[in-house]
XYZ file of C-alpha atoms in Angstrom:
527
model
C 44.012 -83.594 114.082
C 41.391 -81.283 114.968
C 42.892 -77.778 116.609
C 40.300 -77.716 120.158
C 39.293 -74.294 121.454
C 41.051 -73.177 124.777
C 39.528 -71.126 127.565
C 35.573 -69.525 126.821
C 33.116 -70.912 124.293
C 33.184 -49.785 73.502
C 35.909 -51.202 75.580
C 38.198 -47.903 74.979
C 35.282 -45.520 75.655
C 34.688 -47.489 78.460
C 38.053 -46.753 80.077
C 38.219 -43.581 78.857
C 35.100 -42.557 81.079
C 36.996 -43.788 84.230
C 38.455 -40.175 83.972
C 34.914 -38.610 83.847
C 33.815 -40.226 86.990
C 35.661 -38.196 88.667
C 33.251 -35.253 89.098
C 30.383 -37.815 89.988
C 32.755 -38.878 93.043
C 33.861 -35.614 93.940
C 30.334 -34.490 94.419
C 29.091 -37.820 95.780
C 32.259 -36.799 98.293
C 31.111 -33.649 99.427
C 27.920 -35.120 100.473
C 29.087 -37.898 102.807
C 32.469 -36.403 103.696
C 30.891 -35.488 106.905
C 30.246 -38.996 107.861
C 33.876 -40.038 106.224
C 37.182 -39.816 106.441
C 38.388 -39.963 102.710
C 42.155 -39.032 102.091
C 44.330 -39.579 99.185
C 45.587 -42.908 99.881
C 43.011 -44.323 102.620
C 39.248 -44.894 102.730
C 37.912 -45.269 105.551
C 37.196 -43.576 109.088
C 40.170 -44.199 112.147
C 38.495 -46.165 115.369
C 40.963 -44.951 118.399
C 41.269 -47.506 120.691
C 40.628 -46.588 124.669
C 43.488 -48.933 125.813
C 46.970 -48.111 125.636
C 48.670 -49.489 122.564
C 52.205 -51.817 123.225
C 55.553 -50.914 122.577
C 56.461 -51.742 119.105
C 58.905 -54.630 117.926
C 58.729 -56.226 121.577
C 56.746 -59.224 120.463
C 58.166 -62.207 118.836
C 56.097 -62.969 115.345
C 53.761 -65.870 116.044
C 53.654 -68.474 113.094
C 50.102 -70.085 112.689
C 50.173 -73.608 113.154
C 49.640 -76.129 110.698
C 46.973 -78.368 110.822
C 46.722 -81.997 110.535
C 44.216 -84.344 109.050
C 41.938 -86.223 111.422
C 42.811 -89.193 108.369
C 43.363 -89.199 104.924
C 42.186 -91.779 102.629
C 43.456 -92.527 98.563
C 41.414 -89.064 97.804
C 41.260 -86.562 100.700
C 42.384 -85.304 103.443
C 40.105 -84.444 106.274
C 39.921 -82.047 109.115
C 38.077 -80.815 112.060
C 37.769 -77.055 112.645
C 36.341 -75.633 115.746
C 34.685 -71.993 115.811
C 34.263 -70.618 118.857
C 34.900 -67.618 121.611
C 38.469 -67.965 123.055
C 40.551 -65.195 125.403
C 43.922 -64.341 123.464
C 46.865 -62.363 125.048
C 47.003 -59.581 122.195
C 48.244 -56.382 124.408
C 50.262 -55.925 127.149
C 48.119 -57.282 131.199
C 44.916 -57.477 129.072
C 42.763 -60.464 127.332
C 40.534 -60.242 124.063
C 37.695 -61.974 124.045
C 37.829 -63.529 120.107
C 36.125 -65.311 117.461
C 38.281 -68.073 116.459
C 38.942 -71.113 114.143
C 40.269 -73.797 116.857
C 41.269 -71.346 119.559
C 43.931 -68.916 117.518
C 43.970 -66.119 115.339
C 45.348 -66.317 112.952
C 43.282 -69.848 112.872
C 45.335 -73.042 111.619
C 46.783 -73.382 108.694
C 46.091 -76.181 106.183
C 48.601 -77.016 103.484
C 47.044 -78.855 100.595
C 48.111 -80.278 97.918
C 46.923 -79.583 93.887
C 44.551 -81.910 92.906
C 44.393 -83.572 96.218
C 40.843 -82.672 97.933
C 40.487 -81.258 101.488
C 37.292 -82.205 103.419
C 36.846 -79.579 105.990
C 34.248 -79.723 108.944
C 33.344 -76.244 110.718
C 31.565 -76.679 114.066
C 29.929 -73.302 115.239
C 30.249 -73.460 119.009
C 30.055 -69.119 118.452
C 26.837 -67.240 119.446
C 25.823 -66.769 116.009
C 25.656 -68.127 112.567
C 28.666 -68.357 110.486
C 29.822 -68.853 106.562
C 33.099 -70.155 105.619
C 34.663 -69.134 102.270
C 37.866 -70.090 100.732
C 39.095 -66.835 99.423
C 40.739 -68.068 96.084
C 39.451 -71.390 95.930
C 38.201 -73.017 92.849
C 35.124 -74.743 94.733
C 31.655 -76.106 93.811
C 29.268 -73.737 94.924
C 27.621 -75.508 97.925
C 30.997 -75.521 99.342
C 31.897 -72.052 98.291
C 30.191 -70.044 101.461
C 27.382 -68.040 99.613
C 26.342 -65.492 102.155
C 23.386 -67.346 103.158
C 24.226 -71.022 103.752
C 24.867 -70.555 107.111
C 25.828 -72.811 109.959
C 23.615 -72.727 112.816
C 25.262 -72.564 116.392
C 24.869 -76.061 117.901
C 21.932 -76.704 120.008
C 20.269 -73.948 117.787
C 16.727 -74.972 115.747
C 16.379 -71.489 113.747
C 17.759 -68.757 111.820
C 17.688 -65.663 114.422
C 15.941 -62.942 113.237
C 17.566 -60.071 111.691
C 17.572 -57.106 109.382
C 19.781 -54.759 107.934
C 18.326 -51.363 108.449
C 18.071 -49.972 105.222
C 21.170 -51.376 104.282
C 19.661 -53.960 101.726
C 17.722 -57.172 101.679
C 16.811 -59.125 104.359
C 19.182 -62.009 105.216
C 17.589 -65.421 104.004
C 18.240 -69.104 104.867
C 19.309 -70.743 101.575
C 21.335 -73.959 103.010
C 21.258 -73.917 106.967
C 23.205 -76.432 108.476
C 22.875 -76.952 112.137
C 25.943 -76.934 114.083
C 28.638 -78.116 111.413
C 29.119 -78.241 107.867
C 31.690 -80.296 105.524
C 32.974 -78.073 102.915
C 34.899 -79.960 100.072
C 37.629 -78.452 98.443
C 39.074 -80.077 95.623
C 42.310 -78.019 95.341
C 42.539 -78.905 91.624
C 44.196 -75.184 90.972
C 47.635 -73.841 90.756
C 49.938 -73.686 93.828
C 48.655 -70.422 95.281
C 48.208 -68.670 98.853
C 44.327 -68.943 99.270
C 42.570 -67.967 103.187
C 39.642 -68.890 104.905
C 36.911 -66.402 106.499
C 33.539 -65.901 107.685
C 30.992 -64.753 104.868
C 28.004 -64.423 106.523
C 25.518 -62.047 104.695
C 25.887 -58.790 106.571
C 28.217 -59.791 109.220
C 31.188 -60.000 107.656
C 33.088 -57.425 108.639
C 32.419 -57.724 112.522
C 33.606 -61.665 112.299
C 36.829 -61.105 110.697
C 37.386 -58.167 113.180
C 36.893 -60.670 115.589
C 39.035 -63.096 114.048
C 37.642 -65.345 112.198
C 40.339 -65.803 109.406
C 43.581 -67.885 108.486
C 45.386 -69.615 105.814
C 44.830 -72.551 103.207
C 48.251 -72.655 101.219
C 47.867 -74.792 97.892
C 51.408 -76.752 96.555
C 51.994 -78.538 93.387
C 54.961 -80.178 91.873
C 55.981 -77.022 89.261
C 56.387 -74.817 92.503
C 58.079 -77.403 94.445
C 60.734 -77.407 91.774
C 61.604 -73.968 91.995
C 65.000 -73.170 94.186
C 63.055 -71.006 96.227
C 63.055 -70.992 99.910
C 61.066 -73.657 101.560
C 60.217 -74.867 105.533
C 61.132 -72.043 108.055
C 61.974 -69.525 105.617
C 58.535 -69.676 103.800
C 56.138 -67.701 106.371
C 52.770 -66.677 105.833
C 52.125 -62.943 107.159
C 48.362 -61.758 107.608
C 48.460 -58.035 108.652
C 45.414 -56.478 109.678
C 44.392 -53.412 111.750
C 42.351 -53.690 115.003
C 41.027 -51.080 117.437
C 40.864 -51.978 121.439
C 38.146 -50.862 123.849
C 39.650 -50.162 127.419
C 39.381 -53.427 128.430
C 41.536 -55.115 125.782
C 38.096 -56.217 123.628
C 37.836 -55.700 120.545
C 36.298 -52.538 119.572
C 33.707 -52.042 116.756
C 31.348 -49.438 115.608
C 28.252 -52.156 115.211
C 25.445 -50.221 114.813
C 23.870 -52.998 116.860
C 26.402 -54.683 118.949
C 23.724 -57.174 119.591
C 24.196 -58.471 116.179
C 20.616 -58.055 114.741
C 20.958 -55.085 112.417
C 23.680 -55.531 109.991
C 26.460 -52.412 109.386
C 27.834 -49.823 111.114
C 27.014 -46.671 112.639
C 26.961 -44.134 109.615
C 30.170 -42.954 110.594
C 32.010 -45.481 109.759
C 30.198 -46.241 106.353
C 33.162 -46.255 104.270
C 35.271 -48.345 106.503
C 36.716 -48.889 109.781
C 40.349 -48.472 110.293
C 42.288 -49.465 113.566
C 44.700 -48.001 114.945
C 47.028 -51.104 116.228
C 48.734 -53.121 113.402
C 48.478 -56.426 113.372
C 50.726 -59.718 111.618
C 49.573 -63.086 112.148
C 47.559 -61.164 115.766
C 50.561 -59.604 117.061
C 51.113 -55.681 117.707
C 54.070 -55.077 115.518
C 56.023 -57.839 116.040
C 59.622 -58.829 115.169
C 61.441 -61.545 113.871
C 64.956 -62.658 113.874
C 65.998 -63.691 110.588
C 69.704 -65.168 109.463
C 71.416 -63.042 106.136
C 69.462 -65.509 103.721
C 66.557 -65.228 101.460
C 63.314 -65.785 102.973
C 59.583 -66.070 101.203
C 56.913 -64.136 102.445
C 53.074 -64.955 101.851
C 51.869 -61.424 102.627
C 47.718 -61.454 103.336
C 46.000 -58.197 103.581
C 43.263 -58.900 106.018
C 42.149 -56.052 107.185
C 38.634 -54.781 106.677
C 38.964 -51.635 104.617
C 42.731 -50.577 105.172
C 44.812 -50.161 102.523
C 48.756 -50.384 102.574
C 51.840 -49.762 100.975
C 54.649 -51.793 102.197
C 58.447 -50.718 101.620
C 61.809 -51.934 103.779
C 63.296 -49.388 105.800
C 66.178 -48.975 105.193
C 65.719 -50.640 101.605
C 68.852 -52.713 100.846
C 71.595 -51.054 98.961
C 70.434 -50.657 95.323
C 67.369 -51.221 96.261
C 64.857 -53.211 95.014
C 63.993 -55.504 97.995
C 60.811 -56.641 97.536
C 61.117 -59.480 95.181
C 57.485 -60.318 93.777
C 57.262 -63.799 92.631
C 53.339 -64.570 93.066
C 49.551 -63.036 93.295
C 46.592 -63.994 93.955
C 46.439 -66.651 92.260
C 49.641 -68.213 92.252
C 53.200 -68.066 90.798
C 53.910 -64.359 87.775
C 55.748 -65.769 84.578
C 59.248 -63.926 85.748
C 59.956 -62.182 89.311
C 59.337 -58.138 89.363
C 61.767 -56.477 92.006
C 59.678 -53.237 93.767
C 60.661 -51.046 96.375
C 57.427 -50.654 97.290
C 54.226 -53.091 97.374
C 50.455 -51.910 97.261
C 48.007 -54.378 99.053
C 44.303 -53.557 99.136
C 41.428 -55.596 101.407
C 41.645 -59.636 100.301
C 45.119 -59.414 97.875
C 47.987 -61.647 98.695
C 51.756 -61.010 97.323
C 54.114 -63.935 97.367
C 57.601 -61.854 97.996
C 60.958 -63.561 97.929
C 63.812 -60.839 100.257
C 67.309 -61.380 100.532
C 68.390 -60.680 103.783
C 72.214 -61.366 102.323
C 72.095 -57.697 101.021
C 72.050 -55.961 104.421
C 75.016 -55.929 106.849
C 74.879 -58.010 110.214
C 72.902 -56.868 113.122
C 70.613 -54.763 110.789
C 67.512 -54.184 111.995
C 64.693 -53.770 108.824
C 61.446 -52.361 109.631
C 58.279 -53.246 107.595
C 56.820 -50.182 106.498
C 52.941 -48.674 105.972
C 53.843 -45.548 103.370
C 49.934 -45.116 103.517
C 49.924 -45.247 107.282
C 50.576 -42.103 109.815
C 51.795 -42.292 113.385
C 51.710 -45.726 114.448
C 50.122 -47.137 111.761
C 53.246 -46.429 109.557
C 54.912 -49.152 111.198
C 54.406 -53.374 110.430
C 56.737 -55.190 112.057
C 60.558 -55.440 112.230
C 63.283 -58.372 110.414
C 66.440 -58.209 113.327
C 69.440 -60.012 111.424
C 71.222 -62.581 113.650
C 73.957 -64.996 113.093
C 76.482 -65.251 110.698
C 76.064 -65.183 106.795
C 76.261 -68.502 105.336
C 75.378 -70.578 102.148
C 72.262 -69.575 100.449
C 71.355 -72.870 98.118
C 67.760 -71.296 97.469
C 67.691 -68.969 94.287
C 64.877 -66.634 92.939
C 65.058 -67.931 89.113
C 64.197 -65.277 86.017
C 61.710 -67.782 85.158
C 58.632 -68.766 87.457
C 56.263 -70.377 85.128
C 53.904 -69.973 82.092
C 50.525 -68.241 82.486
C 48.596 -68.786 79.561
C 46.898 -65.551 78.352
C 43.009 -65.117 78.155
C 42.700 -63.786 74.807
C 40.103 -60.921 74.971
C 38.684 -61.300 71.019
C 37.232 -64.742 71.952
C 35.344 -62.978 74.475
C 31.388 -63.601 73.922
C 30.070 -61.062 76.304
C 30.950 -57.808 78.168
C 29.645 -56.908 81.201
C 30.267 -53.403 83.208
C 29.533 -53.279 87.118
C 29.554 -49.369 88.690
C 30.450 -49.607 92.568
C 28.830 -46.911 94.038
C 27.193 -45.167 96.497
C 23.937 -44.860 97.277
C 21.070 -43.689 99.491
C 20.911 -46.864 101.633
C 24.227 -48.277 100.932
C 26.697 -49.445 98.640
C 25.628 -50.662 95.524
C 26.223 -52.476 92.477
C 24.775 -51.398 88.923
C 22.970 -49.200 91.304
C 21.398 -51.854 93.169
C 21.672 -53.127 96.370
C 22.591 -56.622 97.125
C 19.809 -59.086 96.601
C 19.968 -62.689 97.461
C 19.091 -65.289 94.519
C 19.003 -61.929 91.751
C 21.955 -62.735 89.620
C 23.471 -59.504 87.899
C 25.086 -61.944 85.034
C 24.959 -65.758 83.908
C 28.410 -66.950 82.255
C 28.685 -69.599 80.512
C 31.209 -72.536 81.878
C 34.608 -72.682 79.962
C 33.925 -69.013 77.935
C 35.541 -65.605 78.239
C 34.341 -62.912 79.118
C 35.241 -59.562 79.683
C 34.003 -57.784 82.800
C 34.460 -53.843 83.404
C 34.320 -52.299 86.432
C 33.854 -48.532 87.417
C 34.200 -46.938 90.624
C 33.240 -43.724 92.547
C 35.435 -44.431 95.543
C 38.094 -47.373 96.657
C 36.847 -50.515 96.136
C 38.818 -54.002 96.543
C 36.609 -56.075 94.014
C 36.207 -59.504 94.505
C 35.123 -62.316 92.431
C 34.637 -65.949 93.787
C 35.384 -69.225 91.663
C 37.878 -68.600 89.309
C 40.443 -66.188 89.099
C 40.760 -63.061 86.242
C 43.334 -61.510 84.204
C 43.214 -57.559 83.538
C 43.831 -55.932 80.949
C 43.669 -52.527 80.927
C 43.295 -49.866 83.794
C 41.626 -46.098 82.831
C 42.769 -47.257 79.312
C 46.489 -48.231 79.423
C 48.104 -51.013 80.402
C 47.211 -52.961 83.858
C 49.191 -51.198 86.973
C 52.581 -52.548 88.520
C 50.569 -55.169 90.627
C 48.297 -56.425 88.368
C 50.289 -58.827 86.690
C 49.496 -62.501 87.243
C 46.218 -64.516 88.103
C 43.972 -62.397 90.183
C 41.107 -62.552 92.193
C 40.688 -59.081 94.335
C 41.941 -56.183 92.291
C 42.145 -52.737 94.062
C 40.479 -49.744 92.485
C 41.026 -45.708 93.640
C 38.557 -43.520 93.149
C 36.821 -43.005 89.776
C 38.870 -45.588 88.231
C 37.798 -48.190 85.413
C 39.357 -51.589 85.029
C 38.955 -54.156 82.618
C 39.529 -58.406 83.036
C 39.356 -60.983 80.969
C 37.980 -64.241 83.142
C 36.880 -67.705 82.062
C 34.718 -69.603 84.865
C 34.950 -73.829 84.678
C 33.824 -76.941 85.640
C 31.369 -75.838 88.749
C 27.698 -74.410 87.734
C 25.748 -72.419 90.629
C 24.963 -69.004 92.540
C 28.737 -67.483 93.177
C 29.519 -64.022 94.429
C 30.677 -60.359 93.023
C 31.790 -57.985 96.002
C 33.809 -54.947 97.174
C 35.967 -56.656 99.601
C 36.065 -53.767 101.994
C 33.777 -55.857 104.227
C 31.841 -52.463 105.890
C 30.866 -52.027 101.940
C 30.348 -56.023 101.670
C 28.054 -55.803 104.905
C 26.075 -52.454 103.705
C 25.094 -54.222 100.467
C 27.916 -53.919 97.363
C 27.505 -57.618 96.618
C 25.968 -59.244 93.721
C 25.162 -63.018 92.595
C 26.451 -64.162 89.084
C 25.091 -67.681 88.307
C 27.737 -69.982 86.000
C 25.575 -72.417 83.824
């Protein structure tokens, strides 16, 4: 059924010179630090919100709801999603005015099955034009959300005029739809915890701020399987940060709040950081958990804030954080961390035994990379007695076939940097229908990128494996199938990534979405 809205409408001298870019970003530093707020572990500039923030651990975790079919036939399943302005209850006396998919934020979340296709229709009943792409999904391109096939409000005949001040090309219309849009997803990927956002060209960052994200969960019959813990103990967790004007709205630094000019005031260039933590649109909620293992679906989506997630107190012998997925599905074997590093657009499938901790515990969610009140996430309360645990976290997930890089027939290097007018790519800012590569369908390829400052970097269609970071082996969370891989300052990573069956414009992007909006995208064309 359709969710309705409620209330308003050389490869090793190529890593090797990851370490030189360091005095390139130091000096590109200096010049902008007065704009920025750059420290160690956070890009970025903090947003203080006027109204007070809520007590922490008082609200109960909400759990976005699942959403059913309108009807399924022998091939599909198909659905009905609603975008438009609805009041939430977010902090304490207050309302928030929101952008939402059917009336919630998180918006619903659809459960699909691999190989199975889900027809989704978007109706924009919002004030302005939106894009909806499936972050992870293995989708034809006219169903992918390029930045310009937008979806007109309803009753509107035009694409409104607007500009991005310097800030890179004009948007253009590419595939306007006018008041809805069926995007077909065919699913035919690995089980895998994919989401859904707005992608509009140069106003993506306000719409997700706003709310305009949730959930599309893949399963297939390898993961099903697995002994691992299913129904009420398998919860989906986006966390994102969000600042709040006096009135409980949203607040932004637009530099137009009337939506015309894309970005944000120059301050806030590098990224805006809030100051209340969000999971699935609660302040720092809590849930009440029995002693048993439970699987998280952890979703950073917040714009440009970075975190590092640990249990407090960690369970004795630590260890805690069982990792049994990425991006882009299931690793080969669990890795057991005490701490977990999520950058803009990653997911982390984590499997934590609540067993190990005496009764009554309370655990606390951590930010390490958070100060004040942003060190806190939310809080697991133990209830109930300990009883029998039949799920199991086995030593063996899966098999991930490995891209082999000597069958590679190109290499390609993209620099994220800074420039002038913006953030760019290969020093050029993004414009539409200029592809910066052309892969050819069911090859590998190598692609390199370099960095001056943090950058989440995105690719759409298929996902990548890496291979080497600053020229050693990949970092403790790149293991897996991945599709957003974080990179610190004056750092230079290397994937391997083969793109099939779907020829087209698809997108390259820093998936801090103030960079995204200020012009670090690119188009790569698959033929």
């Amino acid at each position: 059924m359709a969710v309705a809205c409620v209330s308003r409408m050389s490869r090793r001298g190529f890593l090797a010179a990851g370490a030189g870019l360091g005095v390139a970003a130091t000096s590109v530093a200096a010049g902008v630090r007065g704009g920025m707020l750059l420290t160690p572990g956070q890009p970025g500039r903090l947003l203080p919100s006027a109204a007070p923030p809520p007590p922490a651990f008082r609200t109960p975790l909400p759990i976005p709801a699942v959403l059913a079919p309108l009807r399924s036939d022998a091939e599909a399943d198909y659905y009905e999603i609603v975008q438009c302005e609805t009041d939430l209850a977010i902090l304490p006396g207050l309302r928030t005015p929101a952008w939402t998919y059917g009336g919630s934020f998180p918006g619903p979340t659809i459960r699909a099955r691999a190989g199975r296709k889900s027809v989704v229709r978007h109706r924009n009943e919002l004030p302005h034009p939106v894009v909806v792409h499936l972050h992870g999904g293995h989708t034809p391109a006219d169903s992918d959300g390029y930045p310009m096939d937008v979806i007109l409000p309803r009753g509107a005949t035009a694409v409104p005029s607007a500009h991005h001040g310097g800030h890179g090309a004009p948007p253009i219309a590419h595939a306007v739809s006018h008041g809805e849009r069926d995007y077909h997803y065919p699913n035919n990927q690995r089980a895998a915890t994919l989401w859904y956002h707005d992608h509009r060209h140069g106003f993506t960052g306000p719409a997700v701020w706003r709310g305009l994200a949730g959930f599309h969960l893949i399963t297939d019959d390898e993961e099903a399987a697995l002994p691992l813990p299913t129904g009420e103990r398998d919860i989906p967790l986006l966390i994102a940060d969000r600042s709040f004007a006096e009135d409980g709205s949203f607040a932004y630094p637009q530099a137009d709040p009337a939506l015309r000019v894309a970005g944000v005031t120059d301050a806030y260039m590098n990224g805006v950081l809030g100051d209340v933590v969000l999971v699935n649109g609660a302040p720092w909620p809590r849930l009440e958990v029995d002693p048993l293992r439970y699987r998280f679906r952890l979703l950073n989506g917040s714009n440009a804030r970075r975190y590092r997630l640990a249990l407090d107190p960690p369970p004795p012998g630590g260890g805690g954080l069982a990792q049994i997925g990425s991006d882009g599905g299931l690793l080969e074997r669990p890795v057991t961390h005490d701490t977990v590093d999520l950058s803009p657009g990653e997911r982390v499938d984590l499997v934590v035994d609540f067993a190990r901790y005496r009764p009554g515990t309370r655990v606390r969610l951590r930010n390490e990379f958070g100060a004040g009140r942003t060190a806190e996430v939310m809080r697991f309360d133990l209830t109930g007695p300990a009883g029998r645990d039949d799920t199991a976290v086995p030593e063996r997930l899966t098999r991930i076939a490995a891209l082999d890089p000597s069958t590679a027939v190109a290499v390609r290097t993209f620099h994220f940097q800074l420039r002038e007018h913006g953030w760019a790519i290969n020093g050029r800012l993004y414009a539409p229908g200029e592809p910066l590569a052309r892969p050819k369908l069911g090859t590998v390829e190598i692609w390199r990128f370099l960095t001056d400052f943090h950058h989440p970097v995105h690719v759409h269609l298929d996902p990548f494996q890496v291979i080497g970071r600053n020229n050693r082996a990949p970092g403790r969370f790149d293991a897996g199938w991945k599709d957003t891989v974080d990179l610190r300052p004056a750092e230079a990573v290397e994937v391997a990534v083969r793109f099939t069956d779907y020829p087209g414009p698809f997108m390259l992007h820093c998936h801090n979405l103030e960079h995204e909006d200020m012009a670090m995208m690119a188009d790569f064309v698959t033929e």
